Coordinates of C-alpha atoms in Angstrom, one line a residue:
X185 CA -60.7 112.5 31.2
X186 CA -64.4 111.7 30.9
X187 CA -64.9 109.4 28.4
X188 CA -67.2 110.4 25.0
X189 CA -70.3 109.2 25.4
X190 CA -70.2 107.7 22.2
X191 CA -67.5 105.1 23.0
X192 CA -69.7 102.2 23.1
X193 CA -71.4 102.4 20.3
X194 CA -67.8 103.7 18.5
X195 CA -65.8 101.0 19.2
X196 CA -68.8 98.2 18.6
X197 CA -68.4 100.0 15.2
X198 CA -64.9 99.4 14.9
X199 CA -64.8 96.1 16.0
X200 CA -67.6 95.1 13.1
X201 CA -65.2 96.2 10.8
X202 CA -62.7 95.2 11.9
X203 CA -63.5 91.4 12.2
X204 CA -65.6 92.1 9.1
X205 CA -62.3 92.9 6.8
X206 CA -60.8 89.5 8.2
X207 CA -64.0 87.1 6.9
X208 CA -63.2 89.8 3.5
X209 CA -58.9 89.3 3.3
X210 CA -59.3 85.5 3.7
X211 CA -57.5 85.4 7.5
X212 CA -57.5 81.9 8.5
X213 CA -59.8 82.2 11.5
X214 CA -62.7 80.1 12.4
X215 CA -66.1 82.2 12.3
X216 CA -67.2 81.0 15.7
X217 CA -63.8 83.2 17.0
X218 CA -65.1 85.9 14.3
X219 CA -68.0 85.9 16.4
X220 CA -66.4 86.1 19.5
X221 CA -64.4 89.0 18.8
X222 CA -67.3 91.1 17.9
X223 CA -68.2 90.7 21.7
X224 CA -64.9 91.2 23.1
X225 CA -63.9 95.2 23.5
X226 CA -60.3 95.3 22.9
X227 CA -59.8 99.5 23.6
X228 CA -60.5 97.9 27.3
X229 CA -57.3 96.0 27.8
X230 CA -55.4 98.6 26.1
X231 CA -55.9 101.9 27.7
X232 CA -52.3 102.8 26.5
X233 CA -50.0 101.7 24.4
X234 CA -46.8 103.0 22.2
X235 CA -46.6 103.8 18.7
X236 CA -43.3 104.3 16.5
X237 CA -42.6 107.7 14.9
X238 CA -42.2 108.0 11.1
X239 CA -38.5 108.9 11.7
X240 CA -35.8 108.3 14.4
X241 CA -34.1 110.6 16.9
X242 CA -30.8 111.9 16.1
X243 CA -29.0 109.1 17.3
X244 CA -30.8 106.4 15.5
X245 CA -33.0 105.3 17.6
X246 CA -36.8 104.3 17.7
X247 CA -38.8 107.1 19.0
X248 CA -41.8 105.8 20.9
X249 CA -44.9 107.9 20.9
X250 CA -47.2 107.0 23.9
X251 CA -51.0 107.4 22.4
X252 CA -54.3 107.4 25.0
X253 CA -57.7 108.7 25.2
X254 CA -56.6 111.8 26.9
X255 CA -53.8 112.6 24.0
X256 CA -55.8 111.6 21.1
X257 CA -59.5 109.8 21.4
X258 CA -59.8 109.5 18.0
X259 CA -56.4 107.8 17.1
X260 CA -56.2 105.9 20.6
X261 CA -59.7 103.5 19.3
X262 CA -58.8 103.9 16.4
X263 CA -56.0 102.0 16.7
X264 CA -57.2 99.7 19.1
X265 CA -59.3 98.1 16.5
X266 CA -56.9 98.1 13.7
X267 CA -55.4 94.4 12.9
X268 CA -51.8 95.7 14.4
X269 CA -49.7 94.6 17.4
X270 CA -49.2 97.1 20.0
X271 CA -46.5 97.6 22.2
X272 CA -47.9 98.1 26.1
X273 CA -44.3 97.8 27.9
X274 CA -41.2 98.9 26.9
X275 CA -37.8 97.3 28.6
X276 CA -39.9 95.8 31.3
X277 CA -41.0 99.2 33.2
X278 CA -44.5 99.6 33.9
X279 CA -46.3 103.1 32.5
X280 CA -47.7 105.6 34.1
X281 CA -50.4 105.6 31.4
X282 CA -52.3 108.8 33.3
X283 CA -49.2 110.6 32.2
X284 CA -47.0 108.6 29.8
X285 CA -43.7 110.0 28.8
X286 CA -42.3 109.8 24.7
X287 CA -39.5 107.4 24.9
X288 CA -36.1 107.0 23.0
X289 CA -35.3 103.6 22.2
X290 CA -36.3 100.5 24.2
X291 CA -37.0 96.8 23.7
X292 CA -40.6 95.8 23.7
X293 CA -41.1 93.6 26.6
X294 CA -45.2 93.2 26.5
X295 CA -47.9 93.8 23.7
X296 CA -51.5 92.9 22.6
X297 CA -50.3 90.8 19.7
X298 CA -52.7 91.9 16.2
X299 CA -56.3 90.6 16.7
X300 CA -55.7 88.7 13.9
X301 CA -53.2 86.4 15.4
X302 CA -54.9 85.9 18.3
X303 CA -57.7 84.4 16.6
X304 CA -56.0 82.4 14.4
X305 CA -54.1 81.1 17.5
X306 CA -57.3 80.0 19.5
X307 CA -58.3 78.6 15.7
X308 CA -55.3 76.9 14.7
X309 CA -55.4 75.2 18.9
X310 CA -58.9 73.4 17.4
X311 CA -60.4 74.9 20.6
X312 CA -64.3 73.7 21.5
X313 CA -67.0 74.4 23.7
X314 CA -66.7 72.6 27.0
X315 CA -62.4 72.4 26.5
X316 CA -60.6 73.6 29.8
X317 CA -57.4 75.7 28.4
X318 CA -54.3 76.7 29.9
X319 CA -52.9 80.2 28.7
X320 CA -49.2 80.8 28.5
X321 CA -49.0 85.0 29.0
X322 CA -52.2 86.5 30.0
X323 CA -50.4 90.3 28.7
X324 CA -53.2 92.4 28.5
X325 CA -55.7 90.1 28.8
X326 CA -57.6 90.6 26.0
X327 CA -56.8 86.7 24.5
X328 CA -57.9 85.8 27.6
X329 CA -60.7 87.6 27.3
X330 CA -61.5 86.2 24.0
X331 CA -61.2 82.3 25.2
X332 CA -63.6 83.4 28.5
X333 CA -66.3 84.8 25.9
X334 CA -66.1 81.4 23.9
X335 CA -65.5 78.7 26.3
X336 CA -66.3 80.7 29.2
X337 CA -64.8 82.0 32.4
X338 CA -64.2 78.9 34.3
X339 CA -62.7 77.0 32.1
X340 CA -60.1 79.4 31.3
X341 CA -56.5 79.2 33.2
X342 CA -54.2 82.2 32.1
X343 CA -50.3 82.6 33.9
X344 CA -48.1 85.6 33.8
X345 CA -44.8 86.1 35.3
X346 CA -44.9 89.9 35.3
X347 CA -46.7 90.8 38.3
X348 CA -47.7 94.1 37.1
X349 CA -48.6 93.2 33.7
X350 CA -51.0 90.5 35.8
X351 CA -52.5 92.9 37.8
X352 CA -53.3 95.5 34.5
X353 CA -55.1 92.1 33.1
X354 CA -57.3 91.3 36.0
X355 CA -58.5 94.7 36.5
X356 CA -59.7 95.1 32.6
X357 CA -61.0 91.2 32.8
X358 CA -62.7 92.0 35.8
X359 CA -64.2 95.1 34.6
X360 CA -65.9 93.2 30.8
X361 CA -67.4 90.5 33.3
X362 CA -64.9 88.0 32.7
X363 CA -63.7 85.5 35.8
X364 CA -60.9 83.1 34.7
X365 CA -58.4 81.6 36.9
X366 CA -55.7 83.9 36.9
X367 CA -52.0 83.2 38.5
X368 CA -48.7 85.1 38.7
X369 CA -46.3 82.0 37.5
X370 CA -43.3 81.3 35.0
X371 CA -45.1 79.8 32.0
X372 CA -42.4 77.2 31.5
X373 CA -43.9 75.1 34.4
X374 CA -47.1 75.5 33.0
X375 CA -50.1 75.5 36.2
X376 CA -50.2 72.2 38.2
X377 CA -53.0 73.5 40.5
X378 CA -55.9 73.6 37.8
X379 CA -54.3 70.5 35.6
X380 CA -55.4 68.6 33.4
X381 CA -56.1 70.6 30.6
X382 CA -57.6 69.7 27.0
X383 CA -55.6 72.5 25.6
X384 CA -52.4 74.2 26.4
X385 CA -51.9 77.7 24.2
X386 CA -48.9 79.6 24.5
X387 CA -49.0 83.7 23.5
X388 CA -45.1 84.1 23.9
X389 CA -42.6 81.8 22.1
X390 CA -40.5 78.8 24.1
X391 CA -36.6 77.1 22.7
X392 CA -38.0 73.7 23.1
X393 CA -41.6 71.9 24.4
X394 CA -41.7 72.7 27.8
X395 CA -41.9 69.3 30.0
X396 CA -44.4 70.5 32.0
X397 CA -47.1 71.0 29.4
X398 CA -47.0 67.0 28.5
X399 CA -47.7 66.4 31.6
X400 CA -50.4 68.8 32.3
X401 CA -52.3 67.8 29.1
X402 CA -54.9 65.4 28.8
X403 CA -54.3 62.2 26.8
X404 CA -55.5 63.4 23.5
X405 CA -54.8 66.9 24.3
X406 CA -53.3 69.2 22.1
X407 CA -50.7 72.1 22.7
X408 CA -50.1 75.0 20.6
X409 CA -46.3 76.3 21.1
X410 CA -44.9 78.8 19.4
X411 CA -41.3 77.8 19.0
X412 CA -38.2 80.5 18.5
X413 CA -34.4 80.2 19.3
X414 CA -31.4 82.6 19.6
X415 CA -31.1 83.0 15.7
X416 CA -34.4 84.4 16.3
X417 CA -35.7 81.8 14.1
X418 CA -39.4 80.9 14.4
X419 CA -42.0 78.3 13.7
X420 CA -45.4 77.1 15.7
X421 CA -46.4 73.3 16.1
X422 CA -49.5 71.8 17.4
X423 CA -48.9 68.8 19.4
X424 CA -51.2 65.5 20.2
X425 CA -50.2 63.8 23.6
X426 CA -50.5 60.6 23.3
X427 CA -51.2 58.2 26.4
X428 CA -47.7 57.1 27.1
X429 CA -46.7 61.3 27.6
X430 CA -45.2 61.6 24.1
X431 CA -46.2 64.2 21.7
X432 CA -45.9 65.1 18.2
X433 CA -47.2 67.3 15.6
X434 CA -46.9 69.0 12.3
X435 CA -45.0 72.5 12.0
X436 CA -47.8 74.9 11.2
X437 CA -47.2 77.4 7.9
X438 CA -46.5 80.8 7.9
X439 CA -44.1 83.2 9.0
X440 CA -45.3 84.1 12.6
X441 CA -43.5 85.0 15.8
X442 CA -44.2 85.7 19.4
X443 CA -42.1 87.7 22.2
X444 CA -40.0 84.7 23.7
X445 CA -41.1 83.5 27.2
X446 CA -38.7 85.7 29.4
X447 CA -36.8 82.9 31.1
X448 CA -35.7 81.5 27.5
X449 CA -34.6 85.3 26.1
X450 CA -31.4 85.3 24.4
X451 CA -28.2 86.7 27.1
X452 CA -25.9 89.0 26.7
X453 CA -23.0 88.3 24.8
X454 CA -20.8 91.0 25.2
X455 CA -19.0 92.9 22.8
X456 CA -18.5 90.6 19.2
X457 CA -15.0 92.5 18.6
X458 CA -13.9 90.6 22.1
X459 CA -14.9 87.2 19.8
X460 CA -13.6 88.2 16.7
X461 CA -10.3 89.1 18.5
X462 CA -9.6 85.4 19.0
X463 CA -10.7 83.9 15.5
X464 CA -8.3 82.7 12.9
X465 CA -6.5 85.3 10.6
X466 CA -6.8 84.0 7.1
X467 CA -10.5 83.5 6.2
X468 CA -12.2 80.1 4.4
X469 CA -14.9 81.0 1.5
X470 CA -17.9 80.3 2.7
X471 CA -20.1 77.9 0.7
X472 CA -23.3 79.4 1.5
X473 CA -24.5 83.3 1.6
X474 CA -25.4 84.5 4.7
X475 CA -28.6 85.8 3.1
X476 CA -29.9 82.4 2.8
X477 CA -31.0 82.6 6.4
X478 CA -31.5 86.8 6.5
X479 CA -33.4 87.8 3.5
X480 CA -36.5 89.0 3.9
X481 CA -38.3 86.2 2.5
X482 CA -40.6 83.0 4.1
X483 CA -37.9 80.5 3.2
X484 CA -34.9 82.3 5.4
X485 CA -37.3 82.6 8.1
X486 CA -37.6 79.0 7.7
X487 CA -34.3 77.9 7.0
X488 CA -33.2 80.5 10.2
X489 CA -35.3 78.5 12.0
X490 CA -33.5 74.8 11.3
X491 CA -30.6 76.2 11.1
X492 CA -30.7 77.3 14.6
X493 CA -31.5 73.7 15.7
X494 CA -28.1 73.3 14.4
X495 CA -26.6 75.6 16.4
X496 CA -29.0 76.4 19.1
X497 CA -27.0 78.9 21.6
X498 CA -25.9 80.9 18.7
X499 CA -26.8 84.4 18.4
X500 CA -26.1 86.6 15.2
X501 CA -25.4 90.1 15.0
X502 CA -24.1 92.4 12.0
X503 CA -21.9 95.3 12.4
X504 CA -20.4 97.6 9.4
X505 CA -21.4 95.1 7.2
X506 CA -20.0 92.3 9.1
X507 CA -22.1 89.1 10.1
X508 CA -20.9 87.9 13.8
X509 CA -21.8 84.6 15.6
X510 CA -21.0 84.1 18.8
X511 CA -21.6 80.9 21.1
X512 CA -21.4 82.1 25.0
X513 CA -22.3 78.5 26.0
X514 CA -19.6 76.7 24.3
X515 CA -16.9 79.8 23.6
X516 CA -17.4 79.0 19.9
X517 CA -17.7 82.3 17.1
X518 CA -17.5 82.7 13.6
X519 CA -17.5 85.9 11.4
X520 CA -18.7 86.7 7.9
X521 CA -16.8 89.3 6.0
X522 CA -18.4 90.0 2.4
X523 CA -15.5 90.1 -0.8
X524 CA -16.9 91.4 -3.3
X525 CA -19.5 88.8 -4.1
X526 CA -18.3 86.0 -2.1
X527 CA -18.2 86.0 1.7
X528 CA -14.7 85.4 4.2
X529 CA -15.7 82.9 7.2
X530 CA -13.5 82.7 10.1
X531 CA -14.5 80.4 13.0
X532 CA -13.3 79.4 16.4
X533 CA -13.7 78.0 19.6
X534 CA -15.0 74.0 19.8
X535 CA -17.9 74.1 17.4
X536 CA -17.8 75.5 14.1
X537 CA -20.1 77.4 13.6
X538 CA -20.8 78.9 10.1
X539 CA -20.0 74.8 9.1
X540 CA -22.8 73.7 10.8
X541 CA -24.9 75.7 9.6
X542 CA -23.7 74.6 6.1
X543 CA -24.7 71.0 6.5
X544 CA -28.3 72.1 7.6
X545 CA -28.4 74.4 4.4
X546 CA -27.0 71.5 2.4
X547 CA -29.4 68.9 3.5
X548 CA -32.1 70.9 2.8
X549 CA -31.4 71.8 -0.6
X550 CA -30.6 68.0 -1.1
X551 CA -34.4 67.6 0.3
X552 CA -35.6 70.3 -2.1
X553 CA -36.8 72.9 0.3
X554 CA -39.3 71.8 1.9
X555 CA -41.9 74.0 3.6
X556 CA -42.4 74.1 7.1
X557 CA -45.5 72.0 7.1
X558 CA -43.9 68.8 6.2
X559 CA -41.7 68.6 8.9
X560 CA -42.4 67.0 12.4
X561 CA -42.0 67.8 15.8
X562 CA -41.7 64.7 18.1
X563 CA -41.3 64.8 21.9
X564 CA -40.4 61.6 24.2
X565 CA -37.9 59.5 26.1
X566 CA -35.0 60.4 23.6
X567 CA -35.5 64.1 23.7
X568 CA -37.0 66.9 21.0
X569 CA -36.5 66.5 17.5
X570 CA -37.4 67.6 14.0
X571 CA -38.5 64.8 11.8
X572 CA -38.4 65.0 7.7
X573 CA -38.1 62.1 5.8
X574 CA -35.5 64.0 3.2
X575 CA -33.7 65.2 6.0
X576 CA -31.2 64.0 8.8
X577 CA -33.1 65.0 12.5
X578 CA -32.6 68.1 13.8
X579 CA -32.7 68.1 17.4
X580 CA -33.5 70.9 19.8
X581 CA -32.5 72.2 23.3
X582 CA -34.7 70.2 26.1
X583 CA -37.7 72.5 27.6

């Protein structure tokens, strides 16, 4: 398809408004990034992407609607300058984008995160002129884009570990102007060959502080790392290294979360009936709901989050009304059964599971709550841990 003429001046449109309504809502983002994303054409890097339809197939699942110039121009830019995340890869098959295909079901395994986020990401890094920045996940390149515009191209590193999705990036960089040190590599080892860096930024989310980014950062660097964990609890932290190659740093507010970095993705666990088999007959009460950690509320996503440093190869799944944990690194599961208002636990296996979970839940009403923000994250000889003065540490898995 030969593109409108119009495009340019279209989508310079789009992006005015678009950064214009963040300055308007009150999104945290410096104005110097502002700025920068008034220069940066975003339809670029995403020449395809999928959408979810209003309703799902007859089997439950999440129909995918592929959207592109050729099918729709006016939705495809659009929605290329609206402030939403949109899925480019879908169980880790590249698309045809020339002639994309609806699809049924899928796990999304790449995006260009919301604009929004983005910019609040190379914000919140306390990224300056003259800084040389690693990227964790160049994606679609268009945060990479944005950091090239700002800083620019040569002081910009960006690794991917999904060839494809690498290739996709360079070509649309490439095309805007932009020239950054680009390199097919597993983010969890961060990029020795262009080290040191003043700032380390990761787009995809991590179990722990990788080791290599302390090492790879300058004394008096920083690292932004979005953190996650099998629970699929999240937080962010931004880390100062100090001279000696320890690091710490304040959890960052909000309720944010990134695609995980793929060699820290949950496994499979296999079919919970198989763990339930095993589990004690008669049931204990449990002391605390299991909506304390899954209501849709900041505080659960929070709470999910420590709780998971707790138990931290635990994954959670509910079936018929059924709340499953299951452990496939130490054998361990639990189940919740609701009764009426209470809720059945049965555990299993060497740790117990629900129990710990308890104690976290425990401590932190004993601490009153507190937000994310006034907890720390410290990184050195004795491993990772989560500091809070009202709190017993909470330590989690080594990067």
């Amino acid at each position: 398809m030969t593109m409108p003429v119009d495009l340019d001046n279209d989508a310079a449109a789009l992006r005015e408004a678009m950064t214009k309504s963040f300055a308007e809502t009150g999104v945290p983002v410096a104005p110097a990034w502002r700025a920068t994303a008034e220069r940066v054409p975003r339809h670029v890097f995403v020449p395809g992407f999928y959408l979810p339809a209003d309703e799902r197939d007859e089997q439950g699942l999440t129909v995918w609607e592929p959207v592109t110039a050729d099918i729709d121009y006016g939705r495809w830019l659009a929605t290329a300058y609206s402030d939403a995340t949109l899925i480019t890869q879908l169980d880790g098959e590249e698309v045809d984008w020339r002639n994309p295909a609806v699809r049924h079901g899928g796990a999304p395994t790449s995006s260009s995160t919301l604009p929004s986020l983005v910019l609040r990401m190379w914000s919140d890094a306390d990224v300056a002129e003259g800084h040389t920045v690693l990227e964790i996940g160049t994606g679609t390149g268009y945060s990479t884009a944005l950091a090239c515009e700002r800083l620019g191209s040569s002081h910009v590193t960006s690794v991917e570990v999904d060839s494809d999705r690498l290739d996709a990036a360079a070509g649309a960089l490439y095309a805007c102007g932009y020239t950054p040190t680009l390199a097919r590599a597993d983010g969890l080892y961060g990029y020795w060959p262009e080290a040191w860096f003043d700032r380390i930024v990761a787009a995809c989310s991590f179990r722990a502080v990788p080791a290599a980014f302390l090492r790879q950062a300058r004394p008096g660097g920083k690292i932004l790392l979005p953190l996650s964990g099998w629970l699929y609890g999240n937080a962010r932290v931004l880390l100062t290294v100090a001279e000696d190659g320890t690091a710490e740093g304040a959890l960052l507010p909000g309720t944010i979360s990134f695609m995980s970095a793929r060699t820290h993705a949950a496994p499979a666990y296999g079919n919970p009936a198989d763990w339930a088999a095993g589990l004690p007959e008669v049931p204990r009460a449990a002391r605390h709901l299991p909506e304390r950690l899954t209501a849709a509320s900041e505080e659960a996503f929070h709470l999910r989050f420590l709780a998971q440093s707790a138990v931290p190869d635990t994954q959670m799944v509910a079936i018929d009304g059924v709340l499953h944990l299951v452990d496939i690194v130490s054998g361990s599961a639990a189940t919740l059964t609701p009764d009426g208002g209470a809720w059945g636990v049965r555990e299993g296996g060497r740790l117990r599971l629900w129990a710990r979970i308890e104690q976290v839940i425990d401590a932190f009403d004993a601490a009153g709550r507190p937000s994310p923000e006034t907890f720390t994250l410290r990184v050195d000889g004795d491993g990772q841990r989560l500091l809070h003065p009202l709190m017993p540490q909470l330590p989690l898995p080594q990067g």
